[in-house]
Amino acid sequence: MIILTSWTRLSLLASIGMLLVGLSFPVQSAPFQPKSVEKALEVFDSGELTDSETIKVTLNYLKKNISVEDTKNYLKLQAVICWNGFDLTDNKAIEAAIEFVNLKLASKQIAKSSETATDLKLCRAYMYQLIGKVDLALQEYNDLVHQAYLIDSPKLIADSRSLRGAMYSFQGNFAGALEDFIIAQHLYESLNLKAWAQYNLIELATSYRRFGDPQTAIKYYQQLEVQFSKQGDNDTANLMKTEIAYALEELGENSAALEKHLQSYHYWKDKSDDKSSAFQAINIAGILIKLDRVEEAEKYLSQATEFIKVSDGASYSFMRLFQAQAALHHHEMEKAHAYLNEAETAFTKIKNSRGLEQLYLVQSQAFISQQNWQQAVIALQDYIATHQALDATRQTNSTTEMRTRFNTEKVERENKQLLKIQKIKENELIILNQNKYLQLAVIILSGIIMVILSVISYKQSKKSKQLSVLASTDHLTQLPNRRSTYLKGETYFKSKESTEHPLSLILFDADNFKQINDQLGHDIGDKVLISLANISNMLMRKQDLVGRVGGEEFLIVLPNTSSEQAFNIAQRLVATVEKSNFDDIPSDLKLTISAGIATQADENSFDMLLKRADKALYSAKAAGRNCAVLSDKNSA
């Protein structure tokens, strides 16, 4: 399957950015007429402007009516220009946008405003993404998510996480994508930014589809299609048809998917939008090939070839892949291999592992038909390696995805805190604006204001410290959470001391914990987890660290500990849990744990050591549970 068109940040902030290029905008019934500079800036910030002509008119109005001396509005205007003042279907225009940002960031006026500088950098990262510099874009997104939290800006936190989530989703990091999208969704809804919330929800649904939950995705897409239709945004409503078609493909309902794609194709044809209809033609061709209707598929591919270029990324990649399949059907081997080579180059550039997986399978079929067994085996090996890597990603993400999906209470709490801080900042700005007209009163009351600001600053500092503690602590067990535990483990692993004295890990979890939750309920399950945390902490030394890294999974970091010592500690822990009295659990439902131990040897990273411990834990499970297994240093 391929990905259709792209919207500007104004129409699809979170991601359709990287995947879609050139979608036309719905025409509003009455063009927006700016009433004031403030109102014009507000409508850009809300994301409700979607008509390209109205965007152009409003942007020109702002440029004419905002001077450099109007610092507050001038700063806002620079970000608006970056996001809305360049043609995102033209690579030269995108390069110009990047130069615009670099020039603005060099000015002292912009440098003084952390919020404006962050917004401009976010725009630049998005531009990098559009021209295929995905590694650079992702690096900037990571930095900007961190920066947005530092400056306590809920809107920028939502924007940066939504954009990063789109890239994570496209690259196959579904757990990271879902976490980003869910947090962004809560923030957009809390800020009453309905348009951004809708577009973010599109990408949240798409991530569920890519993760392997197309039913949930279809539910969201259908809701969104109705919403956009009621709003008169027929282009986006039609886009939802395309997304539903992708989900139907995931379910193997190819005929139903074809019908949806054809509806979308004719929609763009009726609007004389050749580019968008070309994108849909590729979608249709892909399904027709699945249905063994190759000659029909070739007609649609022929239409698409005129409009789809290398710069169209995913669409170009899949077009070449489908053309290779058609050539293979006609035994045109030289042409098939040429198309496959072009597709492989394009997929690799945009890091689309899902596309490469399909490509290697077709490549192996081409070599088999030529009886080139050696190359066929190599292609199959590439297919298997890519398939296994994707499976490993899905399995690794599975637990995180489920935890992220239902961990909304924590997200809501953190977002409410951010919004309180934002409200404080807004109140401070109101006070500053009033002071322009009350200079005499400011002089008289300056001492009082300084005291008030000091109190606010103190409270801000306290809240920041509280947020820092909350961010690193598991709310149930009060142990360090996954992120905090891994960071500490990384620190121990990289320290000079670990090269002289071994670092050991014990990874353990509760046996048959799902049975406890199913039979006794989650309240009892939570009490069991708290008891395990207390027992673990009680048995450890002062320098040891116990953290909760999963639902019922715990990690113990043991600095300066040999494998023999770590194994003894793990056995003592297993025995203690087995003998412990858990009053809330029936006697016939005995609680035990399994543990895997790994000691630092010649690993290049903490992750490698952690994987050894995880494999040892798996061995303990396979050995019948209620035991500890020491990893061999050569195991991987």
XYZ file of C-alpha atoms in Angstrom:
636
model
C 0.000 0.000 0.000
C 1.130 3.585 -0.455
C 0.553 6.847 1.293
C -1.360 9.650 -0.397
C -0.546 13.340 -0.659
C 0.733 15.939 1.909
C -0.887 18.730 3.747
C 0.774 21.797 5.108
C 1.030 22.112 8.849
C -2.154 24.106 8.602
C -4.112 21.107 7.459
C -2.304 18.183 8.958
C 0.264 19.104 11.584
C 1.114 15.689 12.848
C 2.341 13.793 9.996
C 0.502 13.513 6.973
C 3.374 15.930 6.408
C 6.024 13.351 5.702
C 3.735 11.007 3.875
C 1.462 13.147 1.759
C 2.314 15.735 -0.906
C 0.102 18.213 -2.726
C -3.453 17.735 -1.483
C -5.692 20.628 -2.494
C -7.616 22.493 0.180
C -11.373 22.630 0.647
C -12.913 25.933 -0.340
C -14.665 27.684 2.520
C -18.113 29.080 1.900
C -17.063 32.589 2.968
C -13.409 33.689 2.822
C -11.940 34.653 6.152
C -11.716 38.427 6.558
C -9.170 39.519 9.202
C -10.742 41.770 11.828
C -7.509 42.478 13.655
C -3.917 41.280 13.881
C -4.711 39.332 17.043
C -7.705 37.571 15.460
C -5.697 36.695 12.363
C -2.911 35.177 14.462
C -5.468 33.256 16.523
C -7.055 31.682 13.450
C -3.644 30.501 12.238
C -2.890 29.069 15.666
C -6.224 27.223 15.759
C -5.507 25.333 12.539
C -8.960 26.165 11.167
C -7.681 27.908 8.018
C -7.520 25.356 5.199
C -8.267 27.329 2.030
C -4.981 28.206 0.303
C -6.221 31.556 -1.046
C -7.510 32.631 2.364
C -4.207 31.625 3.941
C -2.368 33.796 1.410
C -4.650 36.822 1.953
C -4.458 36.557 5.750
C -0.689 36.152 5.742
C -0.264 39.256 3.554
C -2.532 41.179 5.917
C -0.308 40.245 8.860
C 2.891 41.195 7.038
C 1.491 44.649 6.247
C 0.145 45.327 9.734
C 2.877 44.006 12.034
C 6.058 46.003 12.490
C 9.342 44.994 14.103
C 8.536 47.306 17.021
C 5.422 45.228 17.811
C 7.665 42.572 19.396
C 5.004 40.158 20.635
C 3.113 39.899 17.332
C 6.282 40.131 15.221
C 7.671 37.034 16.929
C 4.445 35.122 16.322
C 4.431 36.196 12.683
C 7.837 34.630 11.968
C 6.587 31.154 12.861
C 3.375 31.729 10.867
C 5.435 32.670 7.803
C 7.576 29.541 8.068
C 4.599 27.213 8.386
C 2.362 28.908 5.803
C 4.461 31.088 3.520
C 6.173 28.434 1.383
C 4.981 25.960 -1.246
C 5.545 22.571 0.361
C 5.199 20.768 -2.973
C 8.334 22.526 -4.300
C 11.727 21.407 -2.967
C 13.288 24.776 -3.795
C 10.618 26.527 -1.744
C 11.245 24.105 1.126
C 14.981 24.867 0.974
C 14.080 28.568 1.058
C 12.006 27.950 4.194
C 15.017 26.319 5.870
C 17.185 29.319 4.959
C 14.468 31.624 6.321
C 14.579 29.846 9.677
C 18.378 29.900 9.833
C 18.369 33.640 9.151
C 15.740 34.354 11.807
C 17.457 32.220 14.450
C 20.602 34.294 13.977
C 18.800 37.479 15.092
C 19.022 38.586 18.718
C 15.309 39.371 18.848
C 14.351 35.785 17.998
C 17.060 34.316 20.243
C 15.507 36.080 23.249
C 12.182 34.280 22.732
C 12.552 30.577 23.566
C 9.024 29.852 22.375
C 9.485 31.484 18.948
C 12.923 29.901 18.463
C 11.502 26.469 19.325
C 8.558 26.901 16.940
C 10.888 27.969 14.110
C 13.200 25.011 14.731
C 10.170 22.719 14.695
C 9.174 24.160 11.313
C 12.727 23.618 10.056
C 12.708 19.998 11.230
C 9.450 19.477 9.344
C 11.063 20.914 6.204
C 14.015 18.537 6.624
C 11.476 15.733 6.826
C 9.751 16.787 3.594
C 13.001 16.775 1.569
C 14.001 13.340 2.876
C 16.516 14.295 5.596
C 14.674 12.074 8.055
C 17.598 11.394 10.415
C 18.247 15.103 10.839
C 14.525 15.785 11.273
C 14.154 13.083 13.946
C 17.184 14.373 15.835
C 15.659 17.870 15.883
C 12.239 16.545 16.936
C 13.822 14.762 19.915
C 15.627 17.938 20.984
C 12.516 20.069 20.490
C 10.242 17.792 22.531
C 12.713 18.216 25.384
C 12.921 21.979 24.824
C 9.124 22.360 24.724
C 8.897 20.746 28.163
C 11.650 23.003 29.493
C 9.754 26.139 28.477
C 6.409 24.690 29.682
C 4.582 25.239 26.382
C 1.655 22.774 26.056
C 0.996 23.781 22.410
C 4.613 23.199 21.351
C 4.758 19.950 23.316
C 1.681 18.751 21.426
C 3.025 19.975 18.054
C 6.488 18.442 18.453
C 5.198 15.119 19.778
C 2.570 14.909 17.046
C 5.162 15.505 14.310
C 7.639 13.090 15.878
C 4.884 10.522 16.332
C 4.167 10.679 12.603
C 7.785 9.889 11.798
C 7.914 7.102 14.405
C 4.751 5.600 12.920
C 6.081 5.727 9.368
C 9.377 4.091 10.409
C 7.663 1.300 12.382
C 8.234 2.547 15.960
C 4.551 2.191 16.831
C 4.942 2.290 20.607
C 6.785 5.615 20.405
C 4.228 6.904 17.900
C 1.215 5.972 20.040
C 2.725 7.549 23.158
C 3.416 10.793 21.280
C -0.016 10.908 19.645
C -1.962 10.140 22.837
C -0.139 12.869 24.782
C -0.621 15.331 21.906
C -4.322 14.398 21.675
C -4.958 15.165 25.352
C -3.135 18.488 25.083
C -4.958 19.593 21.930
C -8.320 18.704 23.473
C -7.431 20.449 26.745
C -6.377 23.564 24.819
C -9.645 23.351 22.829
C -7.707 23.173 19.546
C -10.316 21.095 17.778
C -8.750 21.166 14.309
C -5.347 19.960 15.545
C -7.054 17.322 17.690
C -8.876 15.995 14.615
C -5.762 15.780 12.473
C -3.748 14.248 15.304
C -6.487 11.640 15.710
C -6.044 10.709 12.039
C -2.426 9.811 12.719
C -3.305 8.033 15.958
C -5.725 5.859 13.977
C -3.088 5.272 11.289
C -0.611 4.098 13.921
C -3.136 1.586 15.228
C -3.580 0.356 11.655
C 0.136 -0.015 11.066
C 0.590 -1.663 14.441
C -1.853 -4.384 13.470
C -5.151 -3.129 14.885
C -7.063 -2.091 11.724
C -10.460 -2.519 13.420
C -9.716 0.288 15.890
C -8.328 2.378 13.042
C -11.484 1.954 10.941
C -13.647 3.010 13.895
C -11.714 6.287 14.225
C -11.579 6.897 10.458
C -15.335 6.486 10.100
C -15.969 8.959 12.938
C -13.563 11.441 11.359
C -15.099 11.041 7.903
C -18.499 12.028 9.315
C -16.999 14.986 11.223
C -15.125 16.376 8.219
C -18.172 15.947 5.965
C -20.324 17.930 8.419
C -17.664 20.659 8.464
C -17.716 20.839 4.665
C -14.107 19.661 4.499
C -14.713 17.170 1.704
C -11.031 16.729 0.832
C -10.213 15.439 4.290
C -13.394 13.373 4.411
C -12.262 11.767 1.163
C -8.820 11.163 2.673
C -10.555 9.162 5.416
C -11.998 6.890 2.706
C -8.438 6.204 1.576
C -7.324 5.433 5.127
C -10.286 3.081 5.589
C -9.209 1.352 2.363
C -5.705 0.825 3.779
C -7.205 -0.711 6.915
C -9.449 -2.988 4.838
C -6.333 -4.143 2.971
C -4.746 -5.008 6.321
C -7.819 -7.168 7.042
C -7.481 -8.878 3.659
C -10.747 -7.375 2.381
C -9.236 -6.347 -0.956
C -12.461 -5.978 -2.923
C -13.930 -3.618 -0.316
C -10.634 -1.716 -0.205
C -10.633 -1.386 -4.003
C -14.127 0.106 -3.919
C -13.013 2.767 -1.409
C -9.891 3.629 -3.409
C -11.962 3.953 -6.587
C -14.356 6.349 -4.827
C -11.406 8.499 -3.795
C -9.849 8.286 -7.263
C -13.022 9.516 -8.972
C -13.358 12.288 -6.370
C -9.972 13.731 -7.392
C -10.678 13.127 -11.074
C -13.891 15.172 -10.774
C -11.838 17.972 -9.193
C -9.235 17.730 -12.011
C -6.525 17.173 -9.413
C -4.114 15.097 -11.478
C -1.512 14.682 -8.732
C -3.942 13.381 -6.119
C -5.694 11.082 -8.587
C -2.241 9.747 -9.561
C -1.557 8.838 -5.940
C -4.872 6.990 -5.827
C -4.126 5.269 -9.138
C -1.084 3.669 -7.489
C -3.232 2.468 -4.581
C -5.712 0.951 -7.020
C -2.942 -0.724 -9.024
C -1.550 -2.362 -5.881
C -4.881 -3.980 -5.039
C -5.564 -5.022 -8.632
C -2.221 -6.844 -8.670
C -3.239 -8.646 -5.466
C -6.448 -9.651 -7.237
C -4.402 -10.888 -10.240
C -5.888 -8.206 -12.511
C -2.489 -7.085 -13.783
C -3.573 -5.594 -17.130
C -6.032 -3.290 -15.353
C -3.338 -2.344 -12.849
C -0.968 -1.347 -15.670
C -3.481 1.189 -16.989
C -3.578 2.961 -13.636
C 0.206 2.798 -13.279
C 0.560 4.361 -16.721
C -1.629 7.277 -15.601
C 0.418 7.750 -12.419
C 3.836 7.710 -14.131
C 3.263 11.123 -15.697
C 2.788 12.847 -12.322
C 4.687 10.834 -9.701
C 8.356 11.767 -9.355
C 11.286 10.518 -7.252
C 10.681 13.370 -4.787
C 7.279 11.854 -3.968
C 9.023 9.320 -1.736
C 6.693 6.530 -0.647
C 4.337 6.913 -3.607
C 7.196 6.696 -6.101
C 8.640 3.674 -4.266
C 5.411 1.686 -4.433
C 4.720 2.743 -8.015
C 8.056 1.244 -9.075
C 7.424 -1.882 -7.004
C 4.037 -2.436 -8.647
C 5.525 -1.788 -12.096
C 8.143 -4.445 -11.324
C 5.399 -6.906 -10.405
C 3.588 -6.159 -13.666
C 6.811 -6.617 -15.676
C 7.459 -9.891 -13.841
C 3.943 -11.043 -14.783
C 4.865 -10.538 -18.462
C 8.314 -12.134 -17.956
C 10.041 -8.836 -18.839
C 12.907 -9.570 -16.477
C 15.284 -6.737 -17.373
C 12.536 -4.175 -16.910
C 11.403 -5.825 -13.658
C 14.890 -5.655 -12.128
C 15.325 -2.029 -13.202
C 12.070 -1.073 -11.465
C 13.031 -3.072 -8.369
C 16.398 -1.314 -8.122
C 14.726 2.104 -8.304
C 12.147 1.071 -5.699
C 14.812 -0.298 -3.358
C 16.803 2.945 -3.546
C 13.691 5.006 -2.786
C 12.498 2.762 0.081
C 15.964 2.806 1.631
C 16.176 6.592 1.433
C 12.920 7.074 3.348
C 13.682 4.120 5.682
C 10.444 2.288 4.835
C 11.079 -1.237 6.137
C 7.543 -2.362 5.337
C 8.063 -1.482 1.674
C 11.468 -3.191 1.579
C 9.912 -6.351 3.008
C 7.487 -6.547 0.065
C 10.231 -5.638 -2.411
C 12.620 -8.426 -1.370
C 9.862 -10.994 -1.779
C 9.116 -9.808 -5.326
C 12.853 -9.705 -6.049
C 13.249 -13.331 -4.991
C 10.351 -14.318 -7.254
C 12.058 -12.580 -10.184
C 15.333 -14.448 -9.617
C 13.491 -17.761 -9.186
C 11.750 -17.300 -12.529
C 15.228 -16.807 -14.071
C 16.520 -19.880 -12.199
C 19.178 -17.641 -10.615
C 19.072 -19.600 -7.396
C 21.986 -17.847 -5.681
C 20.471 -14.358 -6.061
C 17.030 -15.734 -5.195
C 18.381 -17.080 -1.898
C 20.061 -13.731 -1.129
C 16.794 -11.878 -1.810
C 14.868 -14.331 0.376
C 17.429 -13.884 3.151
C 16.950 -10.103 2.915
C 13.177 -10.634 3.049
C 13.418 -12.911 6.099
C 15.815 -10.532 7.891
C 13.546 -7.541 7.228
C 10.429 -9.513 8.188
C 12.028 -10.711 11.431
C 13.204 -7.190 12.250
C 9.664 -5.874 11.779
C 8.239 -8.732 13.858
C 10.767 -8.046 16.595
C 9.765 -4.373 16.560
C 6.085 -5.268 16.787
C 6.688 -7.719 19.651
C 8.910 -5.285 21.527
C 6.367 -2.528 21.044
C 3.384 -4.662 22.030
C 3.691 -4.314 25.802
C 4.575 -0.638 25.554
C 1.681 -0.006 23.184
C -0.870 -1.561 25.518
C 0.520 0.308 28.504
C 0.492 3.559 26.541
C -3.047 2.995 25.280
C -4.493 2.694 28.785
C -2.143 4.981 30.721
C -4.381 7.977 30.109
C -4.760 8.923 33.768
C -1.076 9.790 34.098
C -1.126 11.661 30.797
C -4.139 13.716 31.888
C -2.478 14.582 35.186
C 0.746 15.717 33.516
C -1.131 17.701 30.892
C -3.269 19.462 33.498
C -0.092 20.492 35.272
C 1.310 21.890 32.031
C -1.880 23.825 31.379
C -1.765 25.336 34.875
C 1.763 26.538 34.211
C 0.629 27.928 30.854
C -2.197 29.788 32.582
C 0.261 31.340 35.011
C 2.408 32.531 32.108
C -0.636 33.995 30.347
C -1.585 35.864 33.502
C 1.923 37.259 33.718
C 1.638 38.530 30.125
C -1.680 40.220 30.928
C -0.047 41.996 33.853
C 2.840 43.150 31.666
C 0.470 44.524 28.985
C -1.522 46.441 31.567
C 1.665 47.936 32.924
C 2.279 49.789 29.647
C -0.708 52.005 30.509
C -0.095 52.110 34.250
C 3.570 53.077 34.457
C 3.069 55.242 37.519
C 1.240 52.445 39.301
C 4.019 50.042 38.343
C 6.617 52.282 39.993
C 4.573 52.528 43.191
C 3.764 48.823 43.279
C 7.084 47.499 41.925
C 8.164 46.234 45.323
C 4.926 44.282 45.758
C 5.153 42.873 42.220
C 8.710 41.701 42.845
C 7.505 39.773 45.897
C 4.653 38.243 43.893
C 6.985 37.238 41.083
C 9.399 35.720 43.576
C 6.601 33.632 45.067
C 5.487 32.546 41.606
C 9.062 31.710 40.686
C 9.464 29.682 43.878
C 6.250 27.800 43.183
C 7.304 27.233 39.576
C 10.591 25.811 40.792
C 8.787 23.547 43.259
C 6.397 22.331 40.600
C 9.251 21.652 38.196
C 10.994 19.546 40.836
C 7.748 17.675 41.547
C 7.261 17.042 37.816
C 10.833 15.802 37.572
C 10.216 13.300 40.396
C 6.898 12.203 38.866
C 8.525 11.752 35.481
C 11.100 9.324 36.894
C 8.914 7.376 39.366
C 6.425 4.559 38.827
C 3.181 5.845 40.383
C 2.080 2.431 41.723
C 5.205 0.975 43.348
C 7.104 4.252 43.871
C 10.129 2.560 42.316
C 12.126 4.241 39.548
C 10.241 3.805 36.269
C 11.512 2.218 33.062
C 13.145 5.360 31.687
C 14.823 6.300 34.971
C 16.079 2.746 35.582
C 17.530 2.430 32.081
C 19.253 5.815 32.348
C 20.853 4.790 35.651
C 21.872 1.444 34.174
C 23.422 3.225 31.183
C 25.380 5.464 33.572
C 26.761 2.495 35.503
C 27.543 0.665 32.263
C 29.554 3.572 30.816
C 31.361 4.481 34.046
C 35.096 3.800 34.419
C 34.304 1.790 37.515
C 32.358 -0.799 35.440
C 35.491 -1.586 33.433
C 37.286 -2.651 36.627
C 34.360 -4.068 38.598
C 31.536 -5.944 36.871
C 28.005 -4.616 36.472
C 25.261 -7.230 36.829
C 21.532 -7.125 36.033
C 18.642 -9.181 37.386
C 15.477 -9.030 35.254
C 12.507 -10.724 36.907
C 8.736 -10.814 36.675
C 5.791 -12.452 38.418
C 4.813 -15.906 37.159
C 1.250 -16.303 35.905
C 0.447 -12.704 36.815
C -2.349 -12.529 34.265
C -4.113 -15.330 36.170
C -4.045 -13.220 39.343
C -5.501 -10.198 37.528
C -8.174 -12.269 35.746
C -9.304 -14.220 38.815
C -8.848 -11.684 41.618
C -8.994 -8.349 39.835
C -6.544 -5.563 39.148
C -6.732 -4.155 42.700
C -5.229 -7.385 44.076
C -2.757 -7.428 41.201
C -1.611 -3.930 42.158
C -1.103 -4.999 45.794
C 1.003 -7.942 44.623
C 3.199 -5.631 42.546
C 3.670 -3.310 45.529
C 4.634 -6.301 47.703
C 7.166 -7.492 45.114
C 8.654 -4.003 44.997
C 8.967 -3.893 48.800
C 10.532 -7.376 49.007
C 13.042 -6.532 46.272
C 14.072 -3.262 47.915
C 14.403 -4.944 51.301
C 16.823 -7.583 49.972
C 19.062 -5.209 48.028
C 22.157 -3.349 49.134
C 22.399 0.421 49.441
C 24.160 0.858 46.081
C 21.721 -1.413 44.188
C 18.795 -0.057 42.178
C 15.389 -1.725 41.786
C 13.062 -0.372 39.070
C 9.739 -1.333 37.529
C 10.214 -1.571 33.759
C 6.998 -3.243 32.635
C 3.576 -4.366 33.826
C 4.881 -7.096 36.161
C 8.522 -6.833 35.135
C 11.301 -5.454 37.384
C 14.979 -4.750 36.760
C 17.675 -4.784 39.463
C 20.937 -2.977 38.635
C 23.872 -4.315 40.672
C 27.094 -2.279 40.362
C 30.373 -3.904 41.463
C 28.752 -7.337 41.493
C 30.132 -10.541 40.012
C 27.951 -13.070 38.218
C 28.200 -15.460 41.182
C 27.109 -12.769 43.630
C 24.266 -11.688 41.351
C 23.105 -15.278 40.946
C 23.047 -15.760 44.734
C 21.049 -12.529 45.157
C 18.572 -13.655 42.499
C 18.139 -17.097 44.099
C 17.570 -15.470 47.479
C 14.954 -13.185 45.913
C 13.165 -16.123 44.220
C 13.129 -18.094 47.478
C 11.936 -15.113 49.545
C 8.999 -14.418 47.216
C 7.995 -18.096 47.235
C 7.979 -18.175 51.044
C 6.279 -14.809 51.491
C 2.725 -14.697 52.734
C 0.407 -12.748 50.428
C -2.834 -12.476 52.373
C -4.892 -11.314 49.396
C -4.050 -14.346 47.245
C -5.753 -17.728 47.794
C -3.383 -20.464 48.954
C -3.972 -22.489 45.790
C -2.716 -19.557 43.685
C 0.925 -19.455 44.791
C 2.949 -16.392 43.781
C 6.432 -17.028 42.402
C 8.881 -15.161 40.198
C 11.348 -16.041 37.439
C 14.654 -14.211 37.083
C 17.353 -13.812 34.452
C 20.870 -12.680 35.372
C 23.540 -11.149 33.120
C 26.966 -9.771 34.054
C 28.853 -7.235 31.944
C 31.475 -8.854 29.727
C 32.391 -7.453 26.324
C 29.072 -5.823 25.416
C 29.153 -2.603 23.423
C 26.010 -1.186 24.997
C 23.722 -1.443 27.989
C 20.967 -2.682 25.642
C 23.057 -5.736 24.730
C 23.543 -6.581 28.406
C 19.809 -6.091 28.995
C 18.985 -8.428 26.106
C 21.152 -11.136 27.687
C 19.253 -10.754 30.944
C 15.961 -10.892 29.030
C 17.027 -14.088 27.266
C 18.016 -15.604 30.618
C 14.569 -14.658 31.980
C 12.988 -16.412 29.003
C 15.079 -19.483 29.812
C 13.888 -19.368 33.422
C 10.291 -19.323 32.185
C 11.001 -22.225 29.864
C 12.634 -24.147 32.738
C 9.355 -24.197 34.626
C 9.339 -20.773 36.337
C 10.096 -20.076 40.023
C 13.836 -20.106 39.370
C 16.805 -17.954 38.396
C 18.961 -18.531 35.316
C 22.413 -17.040 34.793
C 23.114 -15.911 31.224
C 26.149 -17.265 29.437
C 28.400 -14.336 28.514
C 28.328 -15.370 24.857
C 24.542 -15.538 24.608
C 22.816 -12.812 22.626
